[in-house]
mmCIF file of C-alpha atoms in Angstrom:
data_model
loop_
_atom_site.group_PDB
_atom_site.id
_atom_site.type_symbol
_atom_site.label_atom_id
_atom_site.label_comp_id
_atom_site.label_asym_id
_atom_site.label_seq_id
_atom_site.Cartn_x
_atom_site.Cartn_y
_atom_site.Cartn_z
ATOM 1 C CA UNK I 523 -45.043 -67.103 82.598
ATOM 2 C CA UNK I 524 -42.654 -69.442 80.503
ATOM 3 C CA UNK I 525 -43.722 -73.083 80.815
ATOM 4 C CA UNK I 526 -40.009 -73.974 81.281
ATOM 5 C CA UNK I 527 -37.678 -71.355 82.693
ATOM 6 C CA UNK I 528 -33.880 -71.910 83.784
ATOM 7 C CA UNK I 529 -31.149 -69.331 84.817
ATOM 8 C CA UNK I 530 -29.379 -68.577 81.673
ATOM 9 C CA UNK I 531 -26.062 -67.917 83.659
ATOM 10 C CA UNK I 532 -23.194 -68.000 82.928
ATOM 11 C CA UNK I 533 -22.293 -70.192 85.716
ATOM 12 C CA UNK I 534 -18.251 -69.836 85.990
ATOM 13 C CA UNK I 535 -17.204 -72.541 88.265
ATOM 14 C CA UNK I 536 -13.349 -73.896 88.813
ATOM 15 C CA UNK I 537 -12.530 -77.070 87.839
ATOM 16 C CA UNK I 538 -13.097 -79.837 90.856
ATOM 17 C CA UNK I 539 -15.961 -77.817 92.287
ATOM 18 C CA UNK I 540 -19.544 -79.080 92.446
ATOM 19 C CA UNK I 541 -21.969 -77.337 90.628
ATOM 20 C CA UNK I 542 -25.791 -77.404 90.569
ATOM 21 C CA UNK I 543 -28.658 -75.744 88.665
ATOM 22 C CA UNK I 544 -32.571 -75.977 88.346
ATOM 23 C CA UNK I 545 -35.131 -75.481 85.805
ATOM 24 C CA UNK I 546 -38.883 -74.816 86.914
ATOM 25 C CA UNK I 547 -41.502 -75.754 85.143
ATOM 26 C CA UNK I 548 -45.417 -74.226 85.117
ATOM 27 C CA UNK I 549 -47.690 -76.960 84.115
ATOM 28 C CA UNK I 550 -48.270 -79.564 87.035
ATOM 29 C CA UNK I 551 -49.531 -82.208 84.435
ATOM 30 C CA UNK I 552 -45.958 -82.427 82.942
ATOM 31 C CA UNK I 553 -45.290 -86.011 82.913
ATOM 32 C CA UNK I 554 -41.465 -86.803 82.512
ATOM 33 C CA UNK I 555 -38.309 -84.919 82.285
ATOM 34 C CA UNK I 556 -34.859 -84.912 80.799
ATOM 35 C CA UNK I 557 -31.517 -83.223 80.565
ATOM 36 C CA UNK I 558 -29.940 -82.604 77.520
ATOM 37 C CA UNK I 559 -26.324 -80.969 77.018
ATOM 38 C CA UNK I 560 -25.490 -78.339 73.793
ATOM 39 C CA UNK I 561 -22.099 -77.617 73.093
ATOM 40 C CA UNK I 562 -21.356 -74.537 71.272
ATOM 41 C CA UNK I 563 -22.633 -74.812 67.494
ATOM 42 C CA UNK I 564 -23.491 -78.572 68.169
ATOM 43 C CA UNK I 565 -26.974 -80.201 68.306
ATOM 44 C CA UNK I 566 -28.483 -80.836 71.511
ATOM 45 C CA UNK I 567 -27.880 -84.246 72.910
ATOM 46 C CA UNK I 568 -29.535 -86.299 75.706
ATOM 47 C CA UNK I 569 -27.543 -86.241 79.335
ATOM 48 C CA UNK I 570 -30.111 -87.983 81.544
ATOM 49 C CA UNK I 571 -33.595 -88.591 82.014
ATOM 50 C CA UNK I 572 -35.154 -87.576 85.603
ATOM 51 C CA UNK I 573 -37.033 -90.078 87.429
ATOM 52 C CA UNK I 574 -39.539 -89.432 90.362
ATOM 53 C CA UNK I 575 -36.847 -91.212 92.864
ATOM 54 C CA UNK I 576 -33.862 -89.299 91.597
ATOM 55 C CA UNK I 577 -31.076 -90.609 89.658
ATOM 56 C CA UNK I 578 -27.364 -90.756 89.385
ATOM 57 C CA UNK I 579 -24.936 -91.400 86.376
ATOM 58 C CA UNK I 580 -21.112 -90.727 87.511
ATOM 59 C CA UNK I 581 -20.733 -87.413 88.453
ATOM 60 C CA UNK I 582 -24.305 -86.396 87.500
ATOM 61 C CA UNK I 583 -27.042 -86.444 89.723
ATOM 62 C CA UNK I 584 -30.559 -85.598 88.434
ATOM 63 C CA UNK I 585 -33.678 -84.895 90.948
ATOM 64 C CA UNK I 586 -37.384 -83.875 90.450
ATOM 65 C CA UNK I 587 -39.674 -82.104 92.836
ATOM 66 C CA UNK I 588 -43.206 -82.367 91.654
ATOM 67 C CA UNK I 589 -44.391 -80.516 94.819
ATOM 68 C CA UNK I 590 -42.076 -77.733 94.087
ATOM 69 C CA UNK I 591 -42.182 -77.978 90.341
ATOM 70 C CA UNK I 592 -38.772 -78.252 89.607
ATOM 71 C CA UNK I 593 -35.848 -80.318 88.381
ATOM 72 C CA UNK I 594 -32.187 -80.125 89.435
ATOM 73 C CA UNK I 595 -28.905 -81.164 87.800
ATOM 74 C CA UNK I 596 -25.797 -81.564 90.097
ATOM 75 C CA UNK I 597 -22.385 -82.075 88.674
ATOM 76 C CA UNK I 598 -19.747 -83.480 91.191
ATOM 77 C CA UNK I 599 -15.555 -82.945 90.591
ATOM 78 C CA UNK I 600 -16.553 -80.824 87.388
ATOM 79 C CA UNK I 601 -14.374 -81.322 84.411
ATOM 80 C CA UNK I 602 -13.348 -78.710 81.787
ATOM 81 C CA UNK I 603 -15.340 -80.854 79.138
ATOM 82 C CA UNK I 604 -18.247 -80.291 81.146
ATOM 83 C CA UNK I 605 -18.402 -76.401 79.917
ATOM 84 C CA UNK I 606 -21.789 -76.422 77.932
ATOM 85 C CA UNK I 607 -25.225 -75.377 77.804
ATOM 86 C CA UNK I 608 -27.607 -77.608 79.807
ATOM 87 C CA UNK I 609 -31.313 -77.662 78.476
ATOM 88 C CA UNK I 610 -33.938 -78.905 80.374
ATOM 89 C CA UNK I 611 -36.825 -80.514 78.989
ATOM 90 C CA UNK I 612 -40.471 -81.096 80.031
ATOM 91 C CA UNK I 613 -42.881 -83.474 78.325
ATOM 92 C CA UNK I 614 -46.374 -82.714 78.717
ATOM 93 C CA UNK I 615 -49.441 -84.363 76.899
ATOM 94 C CA UNK I 616 -47.833 -84.194 73.178
ATOM 95 C CA UNK I 617 -45.523 -81.223 73.837
ATOM 96 C CA UNK I 618 -42.220 -81.585 74.117
ATOM 97 C CA UNK I 619 -41.086 -78.429 75.662
ATOM 98 C CA UNK I 620 -37.232 -77.331 75.841
ATOM 99 C CA UNK I 621 -35.831 -74.291 78.233
ATOM 100 C CA UNK I 622 -33.531 -71.866 76.793
ATOM 101 C CA UNK I 623 -30.530 -73.395 78.921
ATOM 102 C CA UNK I 624 -28.217 -72.567 81.380
ATOM 103 C CA UNK I 625 -24.577 -72.034 80.478
ATOM 104 C CA UNK I 626 -21.870 -73.572 82.332
ATOM 105 C CA UNK I 627 -18.078 -72.393 82.193
ATOM 106 C CA UNK I 628 -15.487 -74.505 84.290
ATOM 107 C CA UNK I 629 -12.641 -72.387 84.807
ATOM 108 C CA UNK I 630 -8.944 -74.263 84.953
ATOM 109 C CA UNK H 862 -25.406 -96.970 64.100
ATOM 110 C CA UNK H 863 -26.425 -93.654 61.533
ATOM 111 C CA UNK H 864 -27.656 -90.739 63.211
ATOM 112 C CA UNK H 865 -30.173 -88.033 61.873
ATOM 113 C CA UNK H 866 -28.786 -86.743 58.678
ATOM 114 C CA UNK H 867 -29.641 -83.064 57.641
ATOM 115 C CA UNK H 868 -28.383 -81.347 54.554
ATOM 116 C CA UNK H 869 -27.452 -78.863 53.842
ATOM 117 C CA UNK H 870 -24.439 -77.985 56.798
ATOM 118 C CA UNK H 871 -24.968 -74.212 56.093
ATOM 119 C CA UNK H 872 -27.369 -72.256 53.435
ATOM 120 C CA UNK H 873 -27.202 -68.979 52.678
ATOM 121 C CA UNK H 874 -29.533 -67.422 50.391
ATOM 122 C CA UNK H 875 -31.258 -63.880 49.439
ATOM 123 C CA UNK H 876 -34.824 -62.638 50.603
ATOM 124 C CA UNK H 877 -37.420 -64.127 48.701
ATOM 125 C CA UNK H 878 -35.577 -67.502 47.702
ATOM 126 C CA UNK H 879 -37.093 -70.586 48.440
ATOM 127 C CA UNK H 880 -35.105 -72.448 50.803
ATOM 128 C CA UNK H 881 -35.373 -76.779 51.577
ATOM 129 C CA UNK H 882 -33.830 -78.341 54.118
ATOM 130 C CA UNK H 883 -33.825 -82.189 54.571
ATOM 131 C CA UNK H 884 -33.685 -84.832 57.031
ATOM 132 C CA UNK H 885 -33.601 -88.234 56.913
ATOM 133 C CA UNK H 886 -34.174 -89.841 60.424
ATOM 134 C CA UNK H 887 -32.597 -92.882 62.507
ATOM 135 C CA UNK H 888 -33.786 -96.015 61.044
ATOM 136 C CA UNK H 889 -36.887 -97.413 62.643
ATOM 137 C CA UNK H 890 -37.999 -94.121 64.344
ATOM 138 C CA UNK H 891 -41.503 -93.373 64.303
ATOM 139 C CA UNK H 892 -41.338 -89.784 65.272
ATOM 140 C CA UNK H 893 -39.875 -86.657 63.624
ATOM 141 C CA UNK H 894 -39.424 -83.109 64.877
ATOM 142 C CA UNK H 895 -38.315 -79.906 63.239
ATOM 143 C CA UNK H 896 -36.479 -77.265 65.666
ATOM 144 C CA UNK H 897 -35.341 -73.908 65.244
ATOM 145 C CA UNK H 898 -32.999 -72.261 67.401
ATOM 146 C CA UNK H 899 -31.991 -68.887 68.049
ATOM 147 C CA UNK H 900 -30.399 -67.019 70.673
ATOM 148 C CA UNK H 901 -33.385 -64.586 71.602
ATOM 149 C CA UNK H 902 -35.861 -67.275 71.294
ATOM 150 C CA UNK H 903 -34.060 -71.118 72.201
ATOM 151 C CA UNK H 904 -35.360 -74.039 70.388
ATOM 152 C CA UNK H 905 -38.449 -73.882 69.605
ATOM 153 C CA UNK H 906 -41.039 -76.677 67.935
ATOM 154 C CA UNK H 907 -41.917 -75.944 64.405
ATOM 155 C CA UNK H 908 -43.661 -79.216 63.918
ATOM 156 C CA UNK H 909 -43.552 -82.898 64.352
ATOM 157 C CA UNK H 910 -44.828 -86.093 62.817
ATOM 158 C CA UNK H 911 -45.895 -89.539 63.877
ATOM 159 C CA UNK H 912 -45.594 -92.400 61.749
ATOM 160 C CA UNK H 913 -44.934 -89.754 58.895
ATOM 161 C CA UNK H 914 -48.628 -87.964 59.597
ATOM 162 C CA UNK H 915 -47.891 -84.282 60.762
ATOM 163 C CA UNK H 916 -49.547 -84.611 64.505
ATOM 164 C CA UNK H 917 -48.947 -80.801 65.421
ATOM 165 C CA UNK H 918 -47.839 -77.891 63.594
ATOM 166 C CA UNK H 919 -48.961 -75.128 65.652
ATOM 167 C CA UNK H 920 -45.094 -74.012 66.072
ATOM 168 C CA UNK H 921 -45.234 -73.289 61.708
ATOM 169 C CA UNK H 922 -44.596 -69.208 61.796
ATOM 170 C CA UNK H 923 -46.624 -68.766 59.407
ATOM 171 C CA UNK H 924 -47.922 -69.798 55.443
ATOM 172 C CA UNK H 925 -44.306 -69.377 54.540
ATOM 173 C CA UNK H 926 -42.968 -72.562 56.155
ATOM 174 C CA UNK H 927 -44.311 -75.866 54.903
ATOM 175 C CA UNK H 928 -42.988 -79.394 56.080
ATOM 176 C CA UNK H 929 -43.631 -82.787 54.351
ATOM 177 C CA UNK H 930 -42.944 -86.392 55.385
ATOM 178 C CA UNK H 931 -43.455 -88.557 52.325
ATOM 179 C CA UNK H 932 -41.886 -91.690 53.642
ATOM 180 C CA UNK H 933 -40.699 -92.962 56.972
ATOM 181 C CA UNK H 934 -37.053 -92.327 56.004
ATOM 182 C CA UNK H 935 -37.195 -88.689 54.755
ATOM 183 C CA UNK H 936 -38.670 -85.262 55.458
ATOM 184 C CA UNK H 937 -38.317 -81.778 54.071
ATOM 185 C CA UNK H 938 -38.897 -78.068 55.774
ATOM 186 C CA UNK H 939 -39.501 -75.545 53.059
ATOM 187 C CA UNK H 940 -39.417 -71.741 53.230
ATOM 188 C CA UNK H 941 -40.879 -69.945 50.746
ATOM 189 C CA UNK H 942 -39.983 -66.863 50.363
ATOM 190 C CA UNK H 943 -37.152 -66.458 52.792
ATOM 191 C CA UNK H 944 -36.934 -63.426 54.602
ATOM 192 C CA UNK H 945 -33.912 -62.337 57.243
ATOM 193 C CA UNK H 946 -35.744 -62.912 60.196
ATOM 194 C CA UNK H 947 -35.720 -66.925 59.297
ATOM 195 C CA UNK H 948 -32.201 -66.716 59.507
ATOM 196 C CA UNK H 949 -31.451 -69.536 62.496
ATOM 197 C CA UNK H 950 -30.265 -72.961 63.284
ATOM 198 C CA UNK H 951 -33.087 -75.520 62.062
ATOM 199 C CA UNK H 952 -32.666 -79.015 63.657
ATOM 200 C CA UNK H 953 -34.550 -82.205 62.658
ATOM 201 C CA UNK H 954 -34.855 -84.559 65.652
ATOM 202 C CA UNK H 955 -36.034 -88.297 65.764
ATOM 203 C CA UNK H 956 -37.677 -90.503 68.769
ATOM 204 C CA UNK H 957 -38.436 -94.096 68.748
ATOM 205 C CA UNK H 958 -41.404 -94.305 70.207
ATOM 206 C CA UNK H 959 -44.540 -92.720 68.516
ATOM 207 C CA UNK H 960 -45.452 -89.937 70.817
ATOM 208 C CA UNK H 961 -43.505 -88.174 72.589
ATOM 209 C CA UNK H 962 -43.518 -89.237 76.278
ATOM 210 C CA UNK H 963 -40.801 -90.881 77.693
ATOM 211 C CA UNK H 964 -38.454 -91.140 74.252
ATOM 212 C CA UNK H 965 -35.669 -89.167 73.894
ATOM 213 C CA UNK H 966 -34.809 -87.387 71.006
ATOM 214 C CA UNK H 967 -31.739 -87.895 68.759
ATOM 215 C CA UNK H 968 -30.867 -84.661 66.715
ATOM 216 C CA UNK H 969 -29.131 -84.050 63.625
ATOM 217 C CA UNK H 970 -26.199 -81.443 63.048
ATOM 218 C CA UNK H 971 -28.596 -78.805 62.264
ATOM 219 C CA UNK H 972 -28.796 -76.630 59.262
ATOM 220 C CA UNK H 973 -27.855 -73.046 59.489
ATOM 221 C CA UNK H 974 -29.528 -70.773 57.603
ATOM 222 C CA UNK H 975 -28.469 -67.342 56.789
ATOM 223 C CA UNK H 976 -30.844 -64.858 54.618
ATOM 224 C CA UNK H 977 -29.313 -61.790 53.560
#
């Protein structure tokens, strides 16, 4: 089993809709969590950290469920510009592990 | 504020040739990472440095790959000899804090390597 797993998608979602996707991690010793966004042929960029209590940044909400070992990202009122690949990142000890990403297509 | 700077942006070379990728981290960042990205394998960590010292090179595929960080503002990743299966996008990233916990990564634009 991979240490960090994501549904590769693609998720095809109409503009304005709400979309959510999860990322599961296998090692309970994982210590910190992030979501990165990567546009086609570009570098990954930090979208948001994920805190234990859950956190929100505008239309984006990230949550952590340690008991079930997953993190989630919810995007409300999706925009065309949200189309990208969303990478889940898990830190454990001295390791930074990236998921392979979930592709999101927002449809006009 | 300059970000992480990588060069070249694109490299096309023939099998067997030596390839050198370069990276300048963000000033003041203590950690530097080299990643490789392919469709099949996603982002793979090759090696990372803290304060110019290699900490974990377990991701380096084989002896053909080597990385150096002679000072805080420069790192190289060298492949010698290159093979077609090395074709990928190579990213350099830096982070502010030593160690990896809690400090987000800032990526360069990447070097797209094609080995024919």
